[in-house]
Each structure stands twice: as structure tokens, then as C-alpha cells.
GROMACS .gro file of C-alpha atoms in nm:
model
  347
    1MET     CA    1  10.052   9.135  11.364
    2LEU     CA    2  10.105   9.011  11.011
    3THR     CA    3   9.969   9.080  10.667
    4LEU     CA    4  10.053   8.864  10.371
    5THR     CA    5  10.075   9.170  10.152
    6SER     CA    6  10.383   9.274  10.348
    7ALA     CA    7  10.578   9.024  10.141
    8SER     CA    8  10.477   9.185   9.813
    9SER     CA    9  10.801   9.379   9.790
   10ALA     CA   10  10.989   9.050   9.815
   11LEU     CA   11  10.813   8.922   9.503
   12THR     CA   12  11.060   9.122   9.296
   13LEU     CA   13  11.330   8.886   9.423
   14PHE     CA   14  11.158   8.587   9.260
   15PRO     CA   15  10.929   8.738   8.994
   16GLU     CA   16  10.867   8.407   8.816
   17CYS     CA   17  10.609   8.302   9.077
   18LYS     CA   18  10.383   8.604   9.125
   19THR     CA   19  10.076   8.387   9.074
   20GLN     CA   20  10.145   8.218   9.405
   21ARG     CA   21   9.977   8.509   9.586
   22ARG     CA   22   9.651   8.433   9.409
   23ARG     CA   23   9.671   8.061   9.482
   24PHE     CA   24   9.724   8.119   9.853
   25ALA     CA   25   9.434   8.364   9.868
   26ILE     CA   26   9.203   8.106   9.710
   27SER     CA   27   9.309   7.830   9.949
   28ALA     CA   28   9.272   8.063  10.247
   29ALA     CA   29   8.905   8.116  10.164
   30ALA     CA   30   8.821   7.745  10.190
   31ASP     CA   31   8.687   7.580  10.507
   32ASP     CA   32   8.954   7.442  10.735
   33LYS     CA   33   8.962   7.063  10.700
   34PHE     CA   34   9.235   6.911  10.914
   35PRO     CA   35   9.405   6.577  10.846
   36SER     CA   36   9.250   6.299  11.051
   37PHE     CA   37   9.582   6.219  11.223
   38LEU     CA   38   9.604   6.559  11.393
   39PRO     CA   39   9.486   6.574  11.756
   40LYS     CA   40   9.120   6.672  11.778
   41GLN     CA   41   9.226   6.973  11.989
   42MET     CA   42   9.338   7.135  11.664
   43GLU     CA   43   8.976   7.239  11.623
   44GLU     CA   44   9.010   7.461  11.932
   45ILE     CA   45   9.301   7.664  11.793
   46LYS     CA   46   9.202   8.022  11.711
   47ASP     CA   47   9.503   8.141  11.512
   48PRO     CA   48   9.392   8.147  11.145
   49PHE     CA   49   9.747   8.102  11.015
   50ALA     CA   50   9.802   7.794  11.229
   51ARG     CA   51   9.468   7.654  11.117
   52LYS     CA   52   9.546   7.718  10.752
   53LEU     CA   53   9.893   7.563  10.763
   54ALA     CA   54   9.757   7.263  10.955
   55THR     CA   55   9.527   7.179  10.663
   56ARG     CA   56   9.838   7.120  10.452
   57ILE     CA   57  10.022   6.886  10.689
   58GLU     CA   58  10.063   6.537  10.549
   59ARG     CA   59  10.252   6.221  10.633
   60LEU     CA   60  10.506   6.069  10.396
   61PRO     CA   61  10.656   5.719  10.435
   62VAL     CA   62  11.027   5.729  10.521
   63ASN     CA   63  11.239   5.413  10.543
   64VAL     CA   64  11.512   5.403  10.809
   65SER     CA   65  11.748   5.136  10.939
   66PHE     CA   66  11.615   5.145  11.296
   67SER     CA   67  11.254   5.060  11.206
   68GLU     CA   68  11.117   4.757  11.026
   69LYS     CA   69  10.833   4.963  10.884
   70SER     CA   70  10.829   5.303  10.721
   71ILE     CA   71  10.784   5.600  10.952
   72MET     CA   72  10.485   5.806  10.844
   73SER     CA   73  10.658   6.143  10.871
   74SER     CA   74  10.477   6.475  10.895
   75CYS     CA   75  10.563   6.781  10.689
   76VAL     CA   76  10.419   7.058  10.477
   77LYS     CA   77  10.509   7.015  10.110
   78PRO     CA   78  10.548   7.301   9.864
   79LEU     CA   79  10.267   7.394   9.628
   80ILE     CA   80  10.513   7.473   9.352
   81GLN     CA   81  10.850   7.368   9.215
   82SER     CA   82  11.096   7.645   9.145
   83ASN     CA   83  11.414   7.676   8.943
   84GLN     CA   84  11.576   7.781   9.269
   85ASN     CA   85  11.682   7.512   9.512
   86PRO     CA   86  11.422   7.461   9.787
   87VAL     CA   87  11.418   7.614  10.132
   88VAL     CA   88  11.356   7.362  10.411
   89LEU     CA   89  11.233   7.483  10.749
   90LEU     CA   90  11.306   7.298  11.071
   91HIS     CA   91  11.150   7.390  11.406
   92SER     CA   92  11.283   7.448  11.757
   93PHE     CA   93  11.299   7.207  12.052
   94ASP     CA   94  10.983   7.006  12.119
   95SER     CA   95  10.779   7.190  11.858
   96SER     CA   96  10.629   7.128  11.513
   97CYS     CA   97  10.604   7.267  11.162
   98LEU     CA   98  10.320   7.492  11.283
   99GLU     CA   99  10.592   7.712  11.427
  100TRP     CA  100  10.629   7.845  11.071
  101ARG     CA  101  10.262   7.944  11.037
  102TYR     CA  102  10.340   8.313  10.974
  103THR     CA  103  10.665   8.298  10.775
  104PHE     CA  104  10.589   7.995  10.556
  105PRO     CA  105  10.318   8.170  10.348
  106LEU     CA  106  10.540   8.476  10.301
  107LEU     CA  107  10.826   8.266  10.163
  108GLU     CA  108  10.591   8.068   9.944
  109GLU     CA  109  10.417   8.380   9.820
  110ALA     CA  110  10.754   8.517   9.713
  111GLY     CA  111  10.805   8.214   9.491
  112LEU     CA  112  11.025   7.989   9.702
  113GLU     CA  113  10.978   7.614   9.691
  114THR     CA  114  10.922   7.576  10.064
  115TRP     CA  115  10.912   7.269  10.289
  116ALA     CA  116  10.840   7.259  10.663
  117ILE     CA  117  10.967   6.937  10.822
  118ASP     CA  118  10.889   6.785  11.161
  119ILE     CA  119  11.205   6.660  11.331
  120LEU     CA  120  11.182   6.295  11.439
  121GLY     CA  121  11.042   6.273  11.791
  122TRP     CA  122  10.840   6.594  11.769
  123GLY     CA  123  10.565   6.722  11.545
  124PHE     CA  124  10.291   6.506  11.401
  125SER     CA  125  10.469   6.196  11.270
  126ASN     CA  126  10.345   5.850  11.367
  127LEU     CA  127  10.605   5.720  11.615
  128GLU     CA  128  10.404   5.434  11.759
  129ARG     CA  129  10.672   5.173  11.685
  130ILE     CA  130  10.983   5.389  11.718
  131LYS     CA  131  11.211   5.319  12.014
  132SER     CA  132  11.501   5.554  11.938
  133CYS     CA  133  11.489   5.932  11.894
  134ASP     CA  134  11.854   6.015  11.959
  135VAL     CA  135  12.065   6.247  11.743
  136ALA     CA  136  12.177   5.973  11.503
  137SER     CA  137  11.816   5.861  11.450
  138LYS     CA  138  11.697   6.216  11.388
  139ARG     CA  139  11.980   6.269  11.138
  140GLU     CA  140  11.916   5.946  10.949
  141HIS     CA  141  11.543   6.007  10.936
  142PHE     CA  142  11.587   6.358  10.796
  143TYR     CA  143  11.844   6.239  10.543
  144GLN     CA  144  11.618   5.962  10.416
  145LEU     CA  145  11.327   6.207  10.387
  146TRP     CA  146  11.551   6.446  10.192
  147LYS     CA  147  11.683   6.167   9.972
  148SER     CA  148  11.336   6.032   9.895
  149TYR     CA  149  11.142   6.354   9.839
  150ILE     CA  150  11.345   6.675   9.829
  151LYS     CA  151  11.636   6.534   9.628
  152ARG     CA  152  11.820   6.865   9.571
  153PRO     CA  153  12.065   7.074   9.771
  154MET     CA  154  11.862   7.299  10.000
  155THR     CA  155  11.876   7.614  10.201
  156LEU     CA  156  11.829   7.464  10.546
  157VAL     CA  157  11.674   7.691  10.811
  158GLY     CA  158  11.698   7.604  11.180
  159PRO     CA  159  11.575   7.811  11.477
  160SER     CA  160  11.696   7.758  11.836
  161LEU     CA  161  11.767   7.385  11.882
  162GLY     CA  162  11.670   7.340  11.517
  163ALA     CA  163  11.992   7.529  11.439
  164ALA     CA  164  12.189   7.255  11.614
  165VAL     CA  165  12.000   6.998  11.406
  166ALA     CA  166  12.089   7.197  11.092
  167VAL     CA  167  12.458   7.227  11.181
  168ASP     CA  168  12.486   6.856  11.259
  169PHE     CA  169  12.310   6.766  10.935
  170ALA     CA  170  12.515   7.006  10.719
  171VAL     CA  171  12.843   6.867  10.853
  172ASN     CA  172  12.740   6.503  10.808
  173HIS     CA  173  12.559   6.546  10.474
  174PRO     CA  174  12.715   6.846  10.298
  175GLU     CA  175  12.586   6.726   9.962
  176ALA     CA  176  12.231   6.793  10.079
  177VAL     CA  177  12.283   7.147  10.208
  178GLU     CA  178  12.363   7.438   9.979
  179ASN     CA  179  12.355   7.702  10.253
  180LEU     CA  180  12.227   7.757  10.606
  181VAL     CA  181  12.009   8.001  10.795
  182LEU     CA  182  12.048   7.981  11.174
  183ILE     CA  183  11.796   8.172  11.387
  184ASP     CA  184  11.878   8.248  11.753
  185ALA     CA  185  12.086   7.933  11.741
  186SER     CA  186  12.124   7.696  12.033
  187ALA     CA  187  12.475   7.611  11.918
  188TYR     CA  188  12.670   7.611  12.244
  189VAL     CA  189  12.446   7.405  12.472
  190GLU     CA  190  12.621   7.085  12.580
  191GLY     CA  191  12.339   6.846  12.499
  192THR     CA  192  12.085   6.764  12.767
  193GLY     CA  193  12.352   6.780  13.039
  194ASN     CA  194  12.274   6.607  13.366
  195LEU     CA  195  11.930   6.509  13.235
  196ALA     CA  196  12.102   6.231  13.043
  197LYS     CA  197  12.206   6.073  13.375
  198LEU     CA  198  11.857   6.061  13.525
  199PRO     CA  199  11.696   5.724  13.599
  200ARG     CA  200  11.430   5.652  13.341
  201ALA     CA  201  11.144   5.687  13.593
  202VAL     CA  202  11.269   6.031  13.697
  203ALA     CA  203  11.311   6.128  13.331
  204TYR     CA  204  10.946   6.045  13.265
  205ALA     CA  205  10.844   6.262  13.561
  206GLY     CA  206  11.047   6.549  13.421
  207VAL     CA  207  10.891   6.507  13.079
  208SER     CA  208  10.541   6.528  13.228
  209ILE     CA  209  10.639   6.868  13.370
  210LEU     CA  210  10.778   6.971  13.031
  211LYS     CA  211  10.434   6.952  12.872
  212SER     CA  212  10.256   7.121  13.163
  213PHE     CA  213  10.055   7.430  13.078
  214PRO     CA  214  10.213   7.661  13.342
  215LEU     CA  215  10.569   7.586  13.225
  216ARG     CA  216  10.483   7.633  12.860
  217LEU     CA  217  10.298   7.956  12.934
  218TYR     CA  218  10.601   8.087  13.122
  219THR     CA  219  10.843   7.999  12.841
  220THR     CA  220  10.608   8.156  12.585
  221PHE     CA  221  10.616   8.491  12.761
  222LEU     CA  222  10.992   8.456  12.811
  223ALA     CA  223  11.049   8.381  12.441
  224PHE     CA  224  10.839   8.661  12.294
  225LYS     CA  225  10.849   9.033  12.353
  226GLY     CA  226  10.515   9.200  12.424
  227VAL     CA  227  10.275   8.919  12.330
  228SER     CA  228   9.924   8.962  12.469
  229PHE     CA  229   9.786   8.714  12.722
  230ASP     CA  230   9.513   8.582  12.490
  231THR     CA  231   9.761   8.535  12.206
  232GLY     CA  232  10.004   8.367  12.444
  233LEU     CA  233   9.738   8.118  12.551
  234ASP     CA  234   9.663   8.022  12.193
  235TRP     CA  235  10.033   7.992  12.112
  236VAL     CA  236  10.080   7.757  12.409
  237ASN     CA  237   9.798   7.537  12.280
  238ILE     CA  238   9.954   7.534  11.932
  239GLY     CA  239  10.295   7.447  12.074
  240LYS     CA  240  10.174   7.152  12.281
  241LEU     CA  241   9.945   6.985  12.026
  242HIS     CA  242  10.201   6.717  11.942
  243CYS     CA  243  10.243   6.637  12.315
  244LEU     CA  244   9.895   6.483  12.306
  245TYR     CA  245  10.015   6.180  12.111
  246PRO     CA  246  10.066   5.867  12.327
  247TRP     CA  247  10.424   5.822  12.202
  248TRP     CA  248  10.542   6.176  12.279
  249GLU     CA  249  10.674   6.095  12.627
  250ASP     CA  250  10.871   5.791  12.507
  251ALA     CA  251  11.026   5.990  12.221
  252THR     CA  252  11.121   6.282  12.445
  253VAL     CA  253  11.272   6.060  12.716
  254SER     CA  254  11.470   5.876  12.448
  255PHE     CA  255  11.615   6.207  12.332
  256MET     CA  256  11.689   6.330  12.686
  257ILE     CA  257  11.876   6.022  12.805
  258SER     CA  258  12.072   5.998  12.478
  259GLY     CA  259  12.252   6.321  12.559
  260GLY     CA  260  12.099   6.541  12.290
  261TYR     CA  261  12.281   6.778  12.053
  262ASN     CA  262  12.631   6.909  12.125
  263VAL     CA  263  12.749   7.079  11.806
  264SER     CA  264  12.997   7.337  11.938
  265ARG     CA  265  13.289   7.132  11.802
  266GLN     CA  266  13.123   7.102  11.460
  267ILE     CA  267  13.081   7.474  11.399
  268ASP     CA  268  13.420   7.528  11.235
  269GLN     CA  269  13.345   7.232  11.004
  270VAL     CA  270  13.049   7.408  10.843
  271MET     CA  271  13.157   7.505  10.492
  272GLN     CA  272  12.822   7.631  10.364
  273LYS     CA  273  12.753   8.001  10.345
  274THR     CA  274  12.543   8.084  10.650
  275LEU     CA  275  12.303   8.360  10.748
  276ILE     CA  276  12.275   8.417  11.123
  277ILE     CA  277  11.951   8.588  11.231
  278TRP     CA  278  11.906   8.698  11.592
  279GLY     CA  279  11.640   8.881  11.790
  280GLU     CA  280  11.810   9.166  11.974
  281ASP     CA  281  11.594   9.115  12.283
  282ASP     CA  282  11.633   8.737  12.309
  283GLN     CA  283  11.590   8.650  12.679
  284ILE     CA  284  11.673   8.281  12.629
  285ILE     CA  285  12.000   8.286  12.432
  286SER     CA  286  12.216   8.598  12.459
  287ASN     CA  287  12.293   8.780  12.135
  288LYS     CA  288  12.657   8.779  12.249
  289LEU     CA  289  12.653   8.419  12.131
  290ALA     CA  290  12.539   8.543  11.789
  291VAL     CA  291  12.863   8.741  11.763
  292ARG     CA  292  13.064   8.439  11.878
  293LEU     CA  293  12.890   8.216  11.624
  294HIS     CA  294  12.959   8.469  11.350
  295CYS     CA  295  13.328   8.473  11.443
  296GLU     CA  296  13.357   8.093  11.449
  297LEU     CA  297  13.159   8.010  11.134
  298PRO     CA  298  13.400   8.025  10.839
  299ASN     CA  299  13.157   8.176  10.587
  300SER     CA  300  12.877   8.365  10.761
  301ILE     CA  301  12.694   8.695  10.780
  302ILE     CA  302  12.488   8.820  11.074
  303ARG     CA  303  12.167   9.021  11.088
  304GLN     CA  304  11.987   9.124  11.408
  305ILE     CA  305  11.617   9.211  11.433
  306PRO     CA  306  11.536   9.493  11.676
  307ASP     CA  307  11.254   9.475  11.931
  308CYS     CA  308  11.235   9.097  11.890
  309GLY     CA  309  11.273   8.795  12.117
  310HIS     CA  310  11.385   8.435  12.072
  311LEU     CA  311  11.182   8.326  11.769
  312PRO     CA  312  11.181   8.600  11.502
  313HIS     CA  313  10.998   8.383  11.249
  314VAL     CA  314  10.701   8.379  11.488
  315GLU     CA  315  10.729   8.728  11.637
  316LYS     CA  316  10.863   8.924  11.337
  317PRO     CA  317  10.780   8.708  11.034
  318ASP     CA  318  10.801   8.995  10.784
  319SER     CA  319  11.159   9.070  10.891
  320ALA     CA  320  11.260   8.703  10.903
  321ALA     CA  321  11.115   8.633  10.559
  322ARG     CA  322  11.281   8.941  10.409
  323LEU     CA  323  11.623   8.843  10.544
  324ILE     CA  324  11.591   8.486  10.416
  325LEU     CA  325  11.477   8.606  10.074
  326GLU     CA  326  11.757   8.859  10.042
  327PHE     CA  327  12.013   8.599  10.148
  328MET     CA  328  11.888   8.352   9.889
  329GLN     CA  329  11.875   8.617   9.619
  330ASN     CA  330  12.232   8.726   9.687
  331HIS     CA  331  12.347   8.364   9.682
  332SER     CA  332  12.165   8.305   9.354
  333CYS     CA  333  12.324   8.613   9.198
  334GLN     CA  334  12.670   8.502   9.309
  335LYS     CA  335  12.616   8.158   9.155
  336LYS     CA  336  12.506   8.311   8.826
  337ALA     CA  337  12.809   8.541   8.824
  338GLN     CA  338  13.041   8.246   8.879
  339LEU     CA  339  12.880   8.049   8.596
  340ALA     CA  340  12.874   8.339   8.350
  341PRO     CA  341  13.140   8.309   8.077
  342THR     CA  342  13.413   8.571   8.088
  343GLU     CA  343  13.455   8.783   7.779
  344GLU     CA  344  13.796   8.779   7.612
  345VAL     CA  345  13.938   9.126   7.569
  346VAL     CA  346  14.114   9.180   7.232
  347TYR     CA  347  14.371   9.454   7.206
   0.00000   0.00000   0.00000
């Protein structure tokens, strides 16, 4: 499905970090030792890329106004610092940073300073004492993490609902976002809809269904084009690891009854240059909405990936990585051209 060497052509985009290939190869040869805070079921995952990325997950303390104590927040930090501004990867609804298991090493191998961040309420953060996981809480938490650790304008990448998170964040904190990459964006969903009106007891019942194996297996085969049954099973187990934490239900119900993300009115406020990536065979969000998004975003370009479903960075990581790298290279070249002094012509 994926070979790391497929990114070798992209190394010419960021030639200053060719040694990164060697560093990744060395780390990949080591025994997988997972952080103690990950669910023990991580040991049962077969996917070698998920296992390798999981060894790099760590928790960083993040201070927020809605918690007396720091939130120990999960992410994958970059191995290197680059002269380029960093790329920060968000994940889709009810997922984790392991969603980037195939594309993350390709971006890092090409020399990008790459972060993968777990959105508050999902992923592997410690949420034992957190009562609120609404949109405002997610935004504040991400901002404080950025302010404390990333500290530079970033290329922010959001797939599916993560695209809504990215749009909301870019509009509210434009100083933190240099440009955007939106992948099969869930930009026109009106929050959680009628789910926000459910009684709390009914909401908890619905959440228990959300983490059920049959539902997640169905959505996996709906999201991806042509995935084998064995692979699909492993991907389901990867996708539901974070649901095993005791606080997952509380966090998810908090998000559901808060109303969720509704960013359709924010789209025309996005001033950052934006790359829209879309799988042509997306069975979850129509690619007609990709065209609409392209028309409504003031400064955007669109690229579609053929023979690909809802999550290109999982299904077609080589293509997703190449498009992100080319977008960042073009942006970097434009910045350099703008900063270059103009020569005075003497007649």
C-alpha cells in the first residue's frame, strides 16, 4: 500500500533535510515500546506504521481557563526543526493522531517540521477532570498548545471534521495560521443538529452505539475504496483505541449536546491561502461540495485525487503528501519572491 521511498522525489522540495530518511529508518528498526498511557490494546494492532507512530506519542501539559490543572495533551512532536514554518496535522471526527500513520513519515522524511495533534475530547489526552469539550474549549486548548510549544505560524491541515476545526481556528487566531490544507472538508454540516437536543441519558446511549464495532466497521468500508476485510478490521481497532478511556463518553456527549461545529458562515472570513484536497470517490461528503468550497474560499486552489475515498491521507498517502509538499513549496517560493529586493534599472 505504501512505501516510504515513494516520497524520495519530494526530498528535492526540501533538500536541507535529506538525512531525515536515515533517522526514520533507524528508529523503525527498534522494538516498539508504547507509552504507558496508551490503552493496552495497542499491543494487538498489526499495522506497522500505526505501531511506529504510537511509540512517538507523548503528553504535554497545556494550561486552559476551564481547568484548574494542566491538561496532559497528546501529540506527536517533530524530530527536527526546519527553517520552514511547521505543518500541523489535525484528525477527523472522533479519531486520533494515528490517523496520520502513513502520511506523517512521508512529510517528515521530506524535511518538514511536522506535528500531529489530538483535538481536545478525542485522541490520547488525559481528560479525567475535564467537564467541557465544546467548540470554544477545543479552540482554546489548541491555541494554548500552539502558544506554548509550536510558537510560529503554521500550515494547518484538517481532514473531514478536522477541516471545520481548522477553519474555526484560522478565523479566530489568524496570527497562528500561515495557510490551510482542507481534506474532504466537513465544512457545511450544521453542527450536531438534533443530537444537541437529546436528553443526556439518550445522548449517552447514542454514544455507546458510536463506539460499537459494527458501526465503525461499516463506516470504515464506506470511507475507503477497496480496502480488504483484514485491513479494515485492523483500521477499526486503530480508530477506536481512544474510545477505551473512561472519560471518552463524557467528552463525546459534551461535544454532542454543545451543538458542535458550524463553520459555513466563517468560510468567507478565511484569508489564508488554502489548498483543498478531495477524494474523487468520497461516499461520505460529495465532491460537489469541494467545488462549492473552492468558490467560496477567497484564496484557494483545489486538487482531486482519483480512485480515492473520504480520507486520502490514509488511503492515498503518497498523493496527499505530494500535494501538501508542492503547496508548501509554492508558498515558500512566493514568499521569497516577495521579499527579494527589486533591481533598479538604469537607462
